[in-house]
Each structure stands twice: as structure tokens, then as C-alpha cells.
Tab-separated table of N, CA and C in Angstrom:
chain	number	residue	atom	x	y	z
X	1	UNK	N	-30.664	39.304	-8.255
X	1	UNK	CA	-31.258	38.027	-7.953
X	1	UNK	C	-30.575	37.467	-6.702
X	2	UNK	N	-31.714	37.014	-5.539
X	2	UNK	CA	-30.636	36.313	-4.284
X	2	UNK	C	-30.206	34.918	-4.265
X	3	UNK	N	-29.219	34.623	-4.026
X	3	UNK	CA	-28.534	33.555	-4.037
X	3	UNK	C	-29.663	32.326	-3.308
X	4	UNK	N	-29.360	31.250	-4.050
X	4	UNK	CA	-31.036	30.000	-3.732
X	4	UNK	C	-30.478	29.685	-2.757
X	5	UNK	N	-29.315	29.738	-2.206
X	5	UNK	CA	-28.937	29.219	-0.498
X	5	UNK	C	-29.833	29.946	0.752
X	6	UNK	N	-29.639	31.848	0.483
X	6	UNK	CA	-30.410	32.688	1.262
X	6	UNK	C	-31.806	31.970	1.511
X	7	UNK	N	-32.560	31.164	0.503
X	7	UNK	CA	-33.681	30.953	1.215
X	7	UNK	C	-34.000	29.622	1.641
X	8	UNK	N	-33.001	29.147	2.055
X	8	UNK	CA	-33.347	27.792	2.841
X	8	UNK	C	-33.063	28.138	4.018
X	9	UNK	N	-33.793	27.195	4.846
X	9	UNK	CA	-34.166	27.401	6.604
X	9	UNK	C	-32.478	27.393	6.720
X	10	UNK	N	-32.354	28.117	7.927
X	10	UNK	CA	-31.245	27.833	9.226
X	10	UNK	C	-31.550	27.171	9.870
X	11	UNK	N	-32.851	26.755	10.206
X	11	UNK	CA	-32.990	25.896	11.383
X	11	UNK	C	-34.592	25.451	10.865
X	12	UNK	N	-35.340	23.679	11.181
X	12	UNK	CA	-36.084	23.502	11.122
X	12	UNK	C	-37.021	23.038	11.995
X	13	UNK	N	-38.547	24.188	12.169
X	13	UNK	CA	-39.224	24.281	13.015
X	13	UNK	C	-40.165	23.353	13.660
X	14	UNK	N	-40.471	22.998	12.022
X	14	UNK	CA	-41.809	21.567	11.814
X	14	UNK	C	-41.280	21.324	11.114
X	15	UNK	N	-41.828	19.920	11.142
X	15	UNK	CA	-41.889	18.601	9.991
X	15	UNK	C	-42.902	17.964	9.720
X	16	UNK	N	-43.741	18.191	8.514
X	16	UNK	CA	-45.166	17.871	8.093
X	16	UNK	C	-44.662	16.091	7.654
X	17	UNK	N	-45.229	15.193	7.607
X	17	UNK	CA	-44.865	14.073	7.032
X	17	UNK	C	-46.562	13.404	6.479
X	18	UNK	N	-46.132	12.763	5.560
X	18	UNK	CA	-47.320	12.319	4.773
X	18	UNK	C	-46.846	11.095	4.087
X	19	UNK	N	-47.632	10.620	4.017
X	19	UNK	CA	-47.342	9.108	2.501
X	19	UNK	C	-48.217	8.838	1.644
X	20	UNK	N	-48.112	8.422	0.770
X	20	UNK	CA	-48.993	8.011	-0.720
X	20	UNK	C	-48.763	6.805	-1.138
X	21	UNK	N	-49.994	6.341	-1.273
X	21	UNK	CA	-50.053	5.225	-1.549
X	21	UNK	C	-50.741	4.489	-2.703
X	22	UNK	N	-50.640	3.897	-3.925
X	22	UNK	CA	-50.630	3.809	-4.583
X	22	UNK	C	-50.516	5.102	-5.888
X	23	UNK	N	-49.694	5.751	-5.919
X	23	UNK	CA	-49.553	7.331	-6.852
X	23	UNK	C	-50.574	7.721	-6.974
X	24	UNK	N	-51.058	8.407	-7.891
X	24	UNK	CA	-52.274	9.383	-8.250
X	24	UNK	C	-53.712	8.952	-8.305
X	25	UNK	N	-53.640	7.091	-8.018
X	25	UNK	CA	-55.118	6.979	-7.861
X	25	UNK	C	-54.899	5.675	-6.526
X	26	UNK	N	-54.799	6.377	-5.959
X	26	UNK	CA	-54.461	5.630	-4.601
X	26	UNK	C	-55.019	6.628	-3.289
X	27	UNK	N	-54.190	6.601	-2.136
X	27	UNK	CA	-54.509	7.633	-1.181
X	27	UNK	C	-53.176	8.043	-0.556
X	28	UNK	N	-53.608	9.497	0.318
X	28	UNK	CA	-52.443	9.478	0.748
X	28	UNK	C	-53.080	9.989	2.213
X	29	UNK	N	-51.689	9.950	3.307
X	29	UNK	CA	-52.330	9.778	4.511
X	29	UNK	C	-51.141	10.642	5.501
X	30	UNK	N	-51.484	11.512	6.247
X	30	UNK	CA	-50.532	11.896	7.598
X	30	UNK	C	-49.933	11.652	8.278
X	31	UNK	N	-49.001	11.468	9.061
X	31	UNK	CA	-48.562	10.860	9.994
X	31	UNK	C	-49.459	11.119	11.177
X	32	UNK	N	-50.130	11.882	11.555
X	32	UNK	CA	-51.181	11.959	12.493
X	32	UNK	C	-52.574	11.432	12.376
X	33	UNK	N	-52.943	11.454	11.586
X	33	UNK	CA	-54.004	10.884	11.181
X	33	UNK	C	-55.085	12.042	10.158
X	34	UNK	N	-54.609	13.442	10.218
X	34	UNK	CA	-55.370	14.754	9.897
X	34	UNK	C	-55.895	14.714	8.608
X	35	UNK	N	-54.943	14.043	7.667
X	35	UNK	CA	-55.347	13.732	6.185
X	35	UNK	C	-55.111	12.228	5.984
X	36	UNK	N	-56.535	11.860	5.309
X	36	UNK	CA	-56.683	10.544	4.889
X	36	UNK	C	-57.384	11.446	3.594
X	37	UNK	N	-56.954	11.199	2.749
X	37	UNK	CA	-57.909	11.690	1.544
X	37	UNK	C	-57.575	10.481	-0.198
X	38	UNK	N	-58.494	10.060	-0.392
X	38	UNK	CA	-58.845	9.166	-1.498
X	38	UNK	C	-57.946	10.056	-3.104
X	39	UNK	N	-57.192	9.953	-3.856
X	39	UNK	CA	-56.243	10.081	-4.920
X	39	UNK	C	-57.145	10.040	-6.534
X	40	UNK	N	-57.199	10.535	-7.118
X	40	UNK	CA	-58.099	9.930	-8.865
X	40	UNK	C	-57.098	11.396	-9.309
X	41	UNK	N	-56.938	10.320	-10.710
X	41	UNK	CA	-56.394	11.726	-11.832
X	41	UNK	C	-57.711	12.249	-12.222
X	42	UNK	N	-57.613	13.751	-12.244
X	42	UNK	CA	-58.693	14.288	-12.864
X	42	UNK	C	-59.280	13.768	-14.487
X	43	UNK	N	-60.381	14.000	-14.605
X	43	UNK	CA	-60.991	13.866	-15.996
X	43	UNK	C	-59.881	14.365	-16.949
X	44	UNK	N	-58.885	15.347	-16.953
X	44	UNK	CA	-58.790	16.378	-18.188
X	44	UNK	C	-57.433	15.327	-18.024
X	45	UNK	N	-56.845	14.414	-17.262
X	45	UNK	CA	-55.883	13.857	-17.856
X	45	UNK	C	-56.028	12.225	-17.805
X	46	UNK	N	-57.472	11.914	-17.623
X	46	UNK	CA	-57.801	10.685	-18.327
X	46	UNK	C	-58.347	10.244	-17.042
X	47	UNK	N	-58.684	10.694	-15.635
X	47	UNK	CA	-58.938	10.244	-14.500
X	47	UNK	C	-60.818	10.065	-14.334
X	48	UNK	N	-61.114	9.302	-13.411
X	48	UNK	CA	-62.618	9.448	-13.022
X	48	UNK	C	-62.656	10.821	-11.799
X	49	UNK	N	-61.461	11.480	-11.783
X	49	UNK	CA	-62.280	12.861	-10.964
X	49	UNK	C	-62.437	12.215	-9.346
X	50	UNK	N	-62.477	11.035	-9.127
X	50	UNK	CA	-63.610	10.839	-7.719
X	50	UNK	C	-62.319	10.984	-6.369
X	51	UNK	N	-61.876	11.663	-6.429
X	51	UNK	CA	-60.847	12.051	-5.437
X	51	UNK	C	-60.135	13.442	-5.529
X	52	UNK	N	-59.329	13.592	-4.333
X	52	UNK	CA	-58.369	15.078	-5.142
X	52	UNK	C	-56.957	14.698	-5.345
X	53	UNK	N	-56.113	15.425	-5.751
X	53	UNK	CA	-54.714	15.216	-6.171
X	53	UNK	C	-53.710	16.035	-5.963
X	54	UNK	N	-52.417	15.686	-6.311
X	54	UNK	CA	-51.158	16.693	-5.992
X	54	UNK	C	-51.418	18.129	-6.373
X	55	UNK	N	-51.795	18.400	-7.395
X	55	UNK	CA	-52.456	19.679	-7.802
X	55	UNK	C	-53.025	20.370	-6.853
X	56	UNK	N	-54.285	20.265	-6.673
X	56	UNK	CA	-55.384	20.604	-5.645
X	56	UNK	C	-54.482	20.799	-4.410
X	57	UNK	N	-53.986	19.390	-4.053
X	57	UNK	CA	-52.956	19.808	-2.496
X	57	UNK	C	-52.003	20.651	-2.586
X	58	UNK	N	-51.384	21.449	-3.868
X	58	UNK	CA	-50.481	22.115	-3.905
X	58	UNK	C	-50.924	23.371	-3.774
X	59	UNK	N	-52.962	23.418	-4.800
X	59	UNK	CA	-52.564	25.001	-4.659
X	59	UNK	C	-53.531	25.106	-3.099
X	60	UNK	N	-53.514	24.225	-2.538
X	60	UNK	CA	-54.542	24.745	-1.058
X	60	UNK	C	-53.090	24.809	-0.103
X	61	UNK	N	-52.213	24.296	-0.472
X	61	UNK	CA	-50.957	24.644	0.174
X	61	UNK	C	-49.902	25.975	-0.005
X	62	UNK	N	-50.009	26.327	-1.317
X	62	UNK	CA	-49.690	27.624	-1.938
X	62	UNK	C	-50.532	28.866	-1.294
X	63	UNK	N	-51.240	28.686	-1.989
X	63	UNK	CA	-52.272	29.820	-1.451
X	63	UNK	C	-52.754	29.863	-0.128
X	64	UNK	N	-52.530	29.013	1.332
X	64	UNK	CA	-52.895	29.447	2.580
X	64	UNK	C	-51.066	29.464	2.935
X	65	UNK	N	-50.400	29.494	2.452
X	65	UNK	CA	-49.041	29.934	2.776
X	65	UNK	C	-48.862	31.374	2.059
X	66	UNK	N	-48.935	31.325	1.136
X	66	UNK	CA	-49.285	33.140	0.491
X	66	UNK	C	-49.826	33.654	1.169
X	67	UNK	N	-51.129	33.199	1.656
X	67	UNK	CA	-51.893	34.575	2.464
X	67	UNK	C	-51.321	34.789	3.668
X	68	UNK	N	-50.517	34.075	4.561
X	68	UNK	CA	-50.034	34.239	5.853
X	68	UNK	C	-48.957	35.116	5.780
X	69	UNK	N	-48.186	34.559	4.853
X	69	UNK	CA	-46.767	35.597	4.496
X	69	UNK	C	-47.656	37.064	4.286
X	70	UNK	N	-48.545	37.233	3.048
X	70	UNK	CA	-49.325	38.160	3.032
X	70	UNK	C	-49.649	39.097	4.226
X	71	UNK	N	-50.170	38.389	5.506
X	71	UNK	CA	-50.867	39.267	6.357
X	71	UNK	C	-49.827	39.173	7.417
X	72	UNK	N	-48.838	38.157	7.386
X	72	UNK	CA	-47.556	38.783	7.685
X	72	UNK	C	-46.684	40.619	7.838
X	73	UNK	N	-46.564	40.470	6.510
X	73	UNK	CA	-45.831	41.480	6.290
X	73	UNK	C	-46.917	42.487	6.436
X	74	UNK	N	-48.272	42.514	6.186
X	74	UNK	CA	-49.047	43.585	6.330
X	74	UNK	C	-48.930	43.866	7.464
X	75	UNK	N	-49.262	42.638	8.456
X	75	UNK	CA	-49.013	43.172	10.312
X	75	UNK	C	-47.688	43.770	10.771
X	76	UNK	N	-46.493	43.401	10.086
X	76	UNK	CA	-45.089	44.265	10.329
X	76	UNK	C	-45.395	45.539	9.658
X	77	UNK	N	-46.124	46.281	8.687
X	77	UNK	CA	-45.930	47.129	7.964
X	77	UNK	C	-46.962	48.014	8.929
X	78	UNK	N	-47.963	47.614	9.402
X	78	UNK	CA	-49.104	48.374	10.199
X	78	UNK	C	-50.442	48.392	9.564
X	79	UNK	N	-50.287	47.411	8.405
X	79	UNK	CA	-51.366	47.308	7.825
X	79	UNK	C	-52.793	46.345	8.092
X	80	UNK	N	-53.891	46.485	7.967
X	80	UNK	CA	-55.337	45.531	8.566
X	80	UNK	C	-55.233	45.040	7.518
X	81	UNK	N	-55.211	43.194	6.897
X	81	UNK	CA	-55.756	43.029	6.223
X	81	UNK	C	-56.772	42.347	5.644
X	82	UNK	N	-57.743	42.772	6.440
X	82	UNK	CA	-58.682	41.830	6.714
X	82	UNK	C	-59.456	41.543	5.490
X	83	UNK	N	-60.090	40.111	5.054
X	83	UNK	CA	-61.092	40.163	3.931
X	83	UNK	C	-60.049	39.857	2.997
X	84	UNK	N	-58.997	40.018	3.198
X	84	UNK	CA	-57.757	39.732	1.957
X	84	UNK	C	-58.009	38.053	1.728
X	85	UNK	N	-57.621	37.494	0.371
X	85	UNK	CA	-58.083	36.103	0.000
X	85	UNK	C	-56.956	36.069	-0.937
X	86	UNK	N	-56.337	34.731	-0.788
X	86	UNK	CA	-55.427	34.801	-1.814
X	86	UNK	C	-55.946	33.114	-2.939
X	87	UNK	N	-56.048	33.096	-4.103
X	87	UNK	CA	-56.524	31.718	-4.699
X	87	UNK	C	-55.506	31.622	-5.709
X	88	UNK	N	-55.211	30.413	-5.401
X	88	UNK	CA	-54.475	29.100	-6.147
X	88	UNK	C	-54.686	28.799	-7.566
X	89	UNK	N	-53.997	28.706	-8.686
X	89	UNK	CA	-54.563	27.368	-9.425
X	89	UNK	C	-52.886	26.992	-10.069
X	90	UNK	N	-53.230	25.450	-9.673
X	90	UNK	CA	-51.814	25.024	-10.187
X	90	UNK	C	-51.730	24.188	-11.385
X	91	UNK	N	-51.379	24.484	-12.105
X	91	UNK	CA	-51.491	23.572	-13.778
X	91	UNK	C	-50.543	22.210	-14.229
X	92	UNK	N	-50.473	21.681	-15.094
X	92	UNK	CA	-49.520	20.461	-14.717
X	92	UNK	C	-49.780	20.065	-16.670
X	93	UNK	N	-48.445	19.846	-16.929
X	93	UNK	CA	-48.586	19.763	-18.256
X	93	UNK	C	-47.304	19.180	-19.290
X	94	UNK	N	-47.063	18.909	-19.750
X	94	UNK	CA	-45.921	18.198	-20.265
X	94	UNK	C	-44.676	19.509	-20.686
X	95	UNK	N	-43.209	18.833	-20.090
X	95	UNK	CA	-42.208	20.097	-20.478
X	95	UNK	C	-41.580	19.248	-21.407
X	96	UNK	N	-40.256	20.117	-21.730
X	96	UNK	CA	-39.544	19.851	-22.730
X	96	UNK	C	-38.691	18.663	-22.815
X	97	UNK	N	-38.368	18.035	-21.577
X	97	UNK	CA	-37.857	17.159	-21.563
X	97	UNK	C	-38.436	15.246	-21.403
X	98	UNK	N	-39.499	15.001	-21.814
X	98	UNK	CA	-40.392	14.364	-21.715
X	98	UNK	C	-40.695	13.922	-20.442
X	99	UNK	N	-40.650	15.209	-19.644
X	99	UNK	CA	-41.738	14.926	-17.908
X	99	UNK	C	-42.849	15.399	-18.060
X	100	UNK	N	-43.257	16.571	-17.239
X	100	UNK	CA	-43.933	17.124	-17.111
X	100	UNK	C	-43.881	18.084	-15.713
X	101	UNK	N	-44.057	19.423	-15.897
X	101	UNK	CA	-43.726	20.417	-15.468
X	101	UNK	C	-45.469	21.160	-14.387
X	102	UNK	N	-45.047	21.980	-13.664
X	102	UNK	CA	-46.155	22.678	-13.002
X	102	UNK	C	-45.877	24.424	-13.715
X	103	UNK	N	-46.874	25.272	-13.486
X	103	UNK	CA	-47.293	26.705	-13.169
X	103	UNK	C	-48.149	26.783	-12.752
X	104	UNK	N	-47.806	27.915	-11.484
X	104	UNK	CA	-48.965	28.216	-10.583
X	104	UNK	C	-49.667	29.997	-11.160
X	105	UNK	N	-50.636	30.118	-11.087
X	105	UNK	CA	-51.169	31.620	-10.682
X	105	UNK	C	-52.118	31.745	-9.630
X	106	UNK	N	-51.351	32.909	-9.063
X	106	UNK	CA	-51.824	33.265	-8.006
X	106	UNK	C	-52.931	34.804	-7.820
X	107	UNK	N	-53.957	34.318	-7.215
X	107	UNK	CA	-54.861	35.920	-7.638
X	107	UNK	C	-55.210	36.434	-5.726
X	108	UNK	N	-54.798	37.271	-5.935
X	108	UNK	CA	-54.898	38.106	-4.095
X	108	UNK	C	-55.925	38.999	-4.340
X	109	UNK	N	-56.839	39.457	-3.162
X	109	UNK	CA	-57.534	40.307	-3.437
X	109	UNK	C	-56.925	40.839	-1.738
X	110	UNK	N	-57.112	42.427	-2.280
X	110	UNK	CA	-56.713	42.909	-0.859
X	110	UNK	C	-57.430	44.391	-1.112
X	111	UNK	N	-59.182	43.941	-0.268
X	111	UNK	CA	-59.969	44.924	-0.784
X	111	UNK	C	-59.733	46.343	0.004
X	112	UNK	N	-59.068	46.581	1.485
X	112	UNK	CA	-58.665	47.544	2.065
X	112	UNK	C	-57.248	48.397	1.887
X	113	UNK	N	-56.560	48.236	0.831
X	113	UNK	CA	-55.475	48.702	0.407
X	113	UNK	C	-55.511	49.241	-0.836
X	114	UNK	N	-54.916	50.189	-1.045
X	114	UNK	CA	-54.771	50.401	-2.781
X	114	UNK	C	-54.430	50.089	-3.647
X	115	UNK	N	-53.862	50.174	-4.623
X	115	UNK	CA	-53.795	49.024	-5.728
X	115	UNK	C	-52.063	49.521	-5.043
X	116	UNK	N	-51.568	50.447	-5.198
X	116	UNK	CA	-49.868	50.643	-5.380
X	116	UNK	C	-49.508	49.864	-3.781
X	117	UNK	N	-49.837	49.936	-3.185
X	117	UNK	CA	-49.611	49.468	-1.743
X	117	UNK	C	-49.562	48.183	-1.510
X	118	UNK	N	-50.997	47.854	-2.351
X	118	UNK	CA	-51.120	46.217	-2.242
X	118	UNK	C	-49.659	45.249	-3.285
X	119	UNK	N	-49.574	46.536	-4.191
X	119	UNK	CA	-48.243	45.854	-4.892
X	119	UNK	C	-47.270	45.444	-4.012
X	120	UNK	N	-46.604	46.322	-3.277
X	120	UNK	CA	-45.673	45.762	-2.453
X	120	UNK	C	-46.228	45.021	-1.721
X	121	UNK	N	-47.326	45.142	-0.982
X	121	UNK	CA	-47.309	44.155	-0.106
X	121	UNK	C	-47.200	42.477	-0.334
X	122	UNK	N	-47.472	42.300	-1.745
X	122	UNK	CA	-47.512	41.291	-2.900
X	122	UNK	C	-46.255	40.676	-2.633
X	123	UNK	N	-45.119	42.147	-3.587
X	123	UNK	CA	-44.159	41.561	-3.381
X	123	UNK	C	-42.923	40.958	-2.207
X	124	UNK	N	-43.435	41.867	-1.410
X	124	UNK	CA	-42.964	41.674	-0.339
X	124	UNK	C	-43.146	39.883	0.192
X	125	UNK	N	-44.460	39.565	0.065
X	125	UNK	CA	-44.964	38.575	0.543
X	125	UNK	C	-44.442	37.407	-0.083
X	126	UNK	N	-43.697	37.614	-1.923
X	126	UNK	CA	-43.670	36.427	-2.311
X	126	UNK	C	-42.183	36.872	-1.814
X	127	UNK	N	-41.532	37.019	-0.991
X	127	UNK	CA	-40.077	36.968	-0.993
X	127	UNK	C	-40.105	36.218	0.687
X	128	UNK	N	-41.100	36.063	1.319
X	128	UNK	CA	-41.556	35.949	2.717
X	128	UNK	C	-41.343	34.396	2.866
X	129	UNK	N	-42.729	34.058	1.761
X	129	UNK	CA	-43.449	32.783	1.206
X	129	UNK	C	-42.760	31.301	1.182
X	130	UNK	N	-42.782	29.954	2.259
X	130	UNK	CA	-41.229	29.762	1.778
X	130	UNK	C	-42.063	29.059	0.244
X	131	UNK	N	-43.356	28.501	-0.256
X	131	UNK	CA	-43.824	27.950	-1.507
X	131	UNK	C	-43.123	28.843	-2.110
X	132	UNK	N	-43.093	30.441	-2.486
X	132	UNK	CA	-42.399	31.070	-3.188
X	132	UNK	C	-40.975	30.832	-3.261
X	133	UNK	N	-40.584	30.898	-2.227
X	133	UNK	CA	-38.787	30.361	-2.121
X	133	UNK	C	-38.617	29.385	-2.785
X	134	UNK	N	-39.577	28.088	-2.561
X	134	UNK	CA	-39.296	26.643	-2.948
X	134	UNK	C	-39.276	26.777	-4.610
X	135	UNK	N	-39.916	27.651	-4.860
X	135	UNK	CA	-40.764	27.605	-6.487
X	135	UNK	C	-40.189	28.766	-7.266
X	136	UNK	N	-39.301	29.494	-6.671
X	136	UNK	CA	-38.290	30.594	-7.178
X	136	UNK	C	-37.619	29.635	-8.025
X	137	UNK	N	-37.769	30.289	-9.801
X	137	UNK	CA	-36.571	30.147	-10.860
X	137	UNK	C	-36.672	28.394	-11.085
X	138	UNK	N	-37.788	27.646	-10.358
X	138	UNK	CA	-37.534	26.666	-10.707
X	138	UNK	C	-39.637	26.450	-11.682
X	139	UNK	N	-40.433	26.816	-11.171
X	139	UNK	CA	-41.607	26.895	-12.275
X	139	UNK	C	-42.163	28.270	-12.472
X	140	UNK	N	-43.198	28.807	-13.067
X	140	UNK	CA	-43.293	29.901	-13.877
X	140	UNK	C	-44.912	30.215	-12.569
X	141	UNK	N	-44.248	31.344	-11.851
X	141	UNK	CA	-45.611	31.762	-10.658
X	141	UNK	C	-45.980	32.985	-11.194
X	142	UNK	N	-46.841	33.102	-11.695
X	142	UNK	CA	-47.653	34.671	-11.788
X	142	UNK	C	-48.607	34.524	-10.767
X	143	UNK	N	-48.753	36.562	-10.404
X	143	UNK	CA	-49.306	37.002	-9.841
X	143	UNK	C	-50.211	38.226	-10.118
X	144	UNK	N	-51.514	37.658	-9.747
X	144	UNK	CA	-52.018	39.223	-10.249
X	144	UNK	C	-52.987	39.609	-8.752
X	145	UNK	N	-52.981	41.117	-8.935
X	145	UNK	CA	-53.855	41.469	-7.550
X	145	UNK	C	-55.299	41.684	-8.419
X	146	UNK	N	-56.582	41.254	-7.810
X	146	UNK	CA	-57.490	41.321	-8.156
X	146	UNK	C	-58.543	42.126	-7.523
């Protein structure tokens, strides 16, 4: 197992900044202006649905950071991977300590590779990933190639 220091930056490249405003049924907004997007808890945890949420922004943030690391390491390895798709879903649910906890699964399709190949390239990718780094040993990420 690598030490959780190994995967924090040496040096930082960007700085995304955002704010929220009123929590989960409020909005939240960019420092540039790129995201303005309207906040609602979903139906399944008592919400009217009419917005999106931390969830949703996590796994459209997960999963287009997976696929880059993904076609990352495929382009160092010599691999095309074109048509490759990687999808999100991030869950949110009460833990043991009366919070509430996330798990993500992650489903890749990588229709020009073989199944043993695409394994590594998988793994390779979640060691790349920094969402994977961030989310190493601290919530429960499965992966399956599809």
C-alpha cells in the first residue's frame, strides 16, 4: 500500500474555485462565471429533483477525470483509445457514525482493447486519477470494465 503523502501534488497547477450558496437547495456558482447551476435534494432523499447536486457534480467530475488518466496512460503505453467511456454513479447514504458517507462505481468501456489489457490499463489509471488518489482508503470505489 503507498504511503497517502506519495499522492499529494508537489506543486499546484490550477485552482478550480466555486461557492454554494444556500447548501443543497440553493446554488452554486464559479469564480468565472462557467457554472451557475440551481441546487434541489433529489426525490429519493426528500428533494423536488428541480436542480442537480453534489452527487451528480461528483460523478461528472470522477468520471471525466478517470477517463483522461485512462487515455493517459493508454497514450504512454501506445495504446488508441478511442470510443473508450468511462460512467459515474456516486451514492450517498448514512455511515456509522451518524453522518453520512459516499461510494462511487465506476463502469469503463474500452471497446478496442481486450479484456486482460484493458485491466491494467484500469489499473494503471486509478493510480494516475488524482479523484482516485483523493478517494483512496477513504470511500469504497469499485470498478468494473464493461
Amino acid at each position: 500500500m503507498s504511503d497517502r503523502a506519495d499522492s499529494r501534488p508537489t506543486k499546484i497547477m490550477y485552482v478550480a474555485e466555486a461557492t454554494a450558496h444556500g447548501g443543497r437547495n440553493g446554488y452554486v456558482t464559479s469564480h468565472d462565471g462557467r457554472i451557475e447551476m440551481r441546487l434541489a435534494m433529489p426525490p429519493a432523499l426528500g428533494g423536488d429533483g428541480q436542480g442537480t447536486n453534489p452527487e451528480q457534480l461528483f460523478a461528472a467530475g470522477y468520471s471525466s477525470c478517470f477517463h483522461n488518466a485512462l487515455v493517459l496512460v493508454g497514450r504512454r503505453a501506445g495504446y488508441d483509445l478511442s470510443g473508450s467511456t468511462v460512467a459515474a454513479k456516486v451514492g450517498i447514504g448514512p455511515n456509522k457514525t451518524q453522518g453520512y458517507g459516499l461510494a462511487v462505481a465506476l463502469s469503463v468501456s474500452l471497446p478496442l482493447v481486450d479484456q486482460e489489457l484493458a485491466a491494467g490499463l484500469v489499473d494503471a489509471a486509478h493510480q494516475v486519477c488524482p479523484y482516485s488518489n483523493a478517494t483512496r482508503d477513504n470511500i469504497e470505489v469499485s470498478i468494473v470494465l464493461s
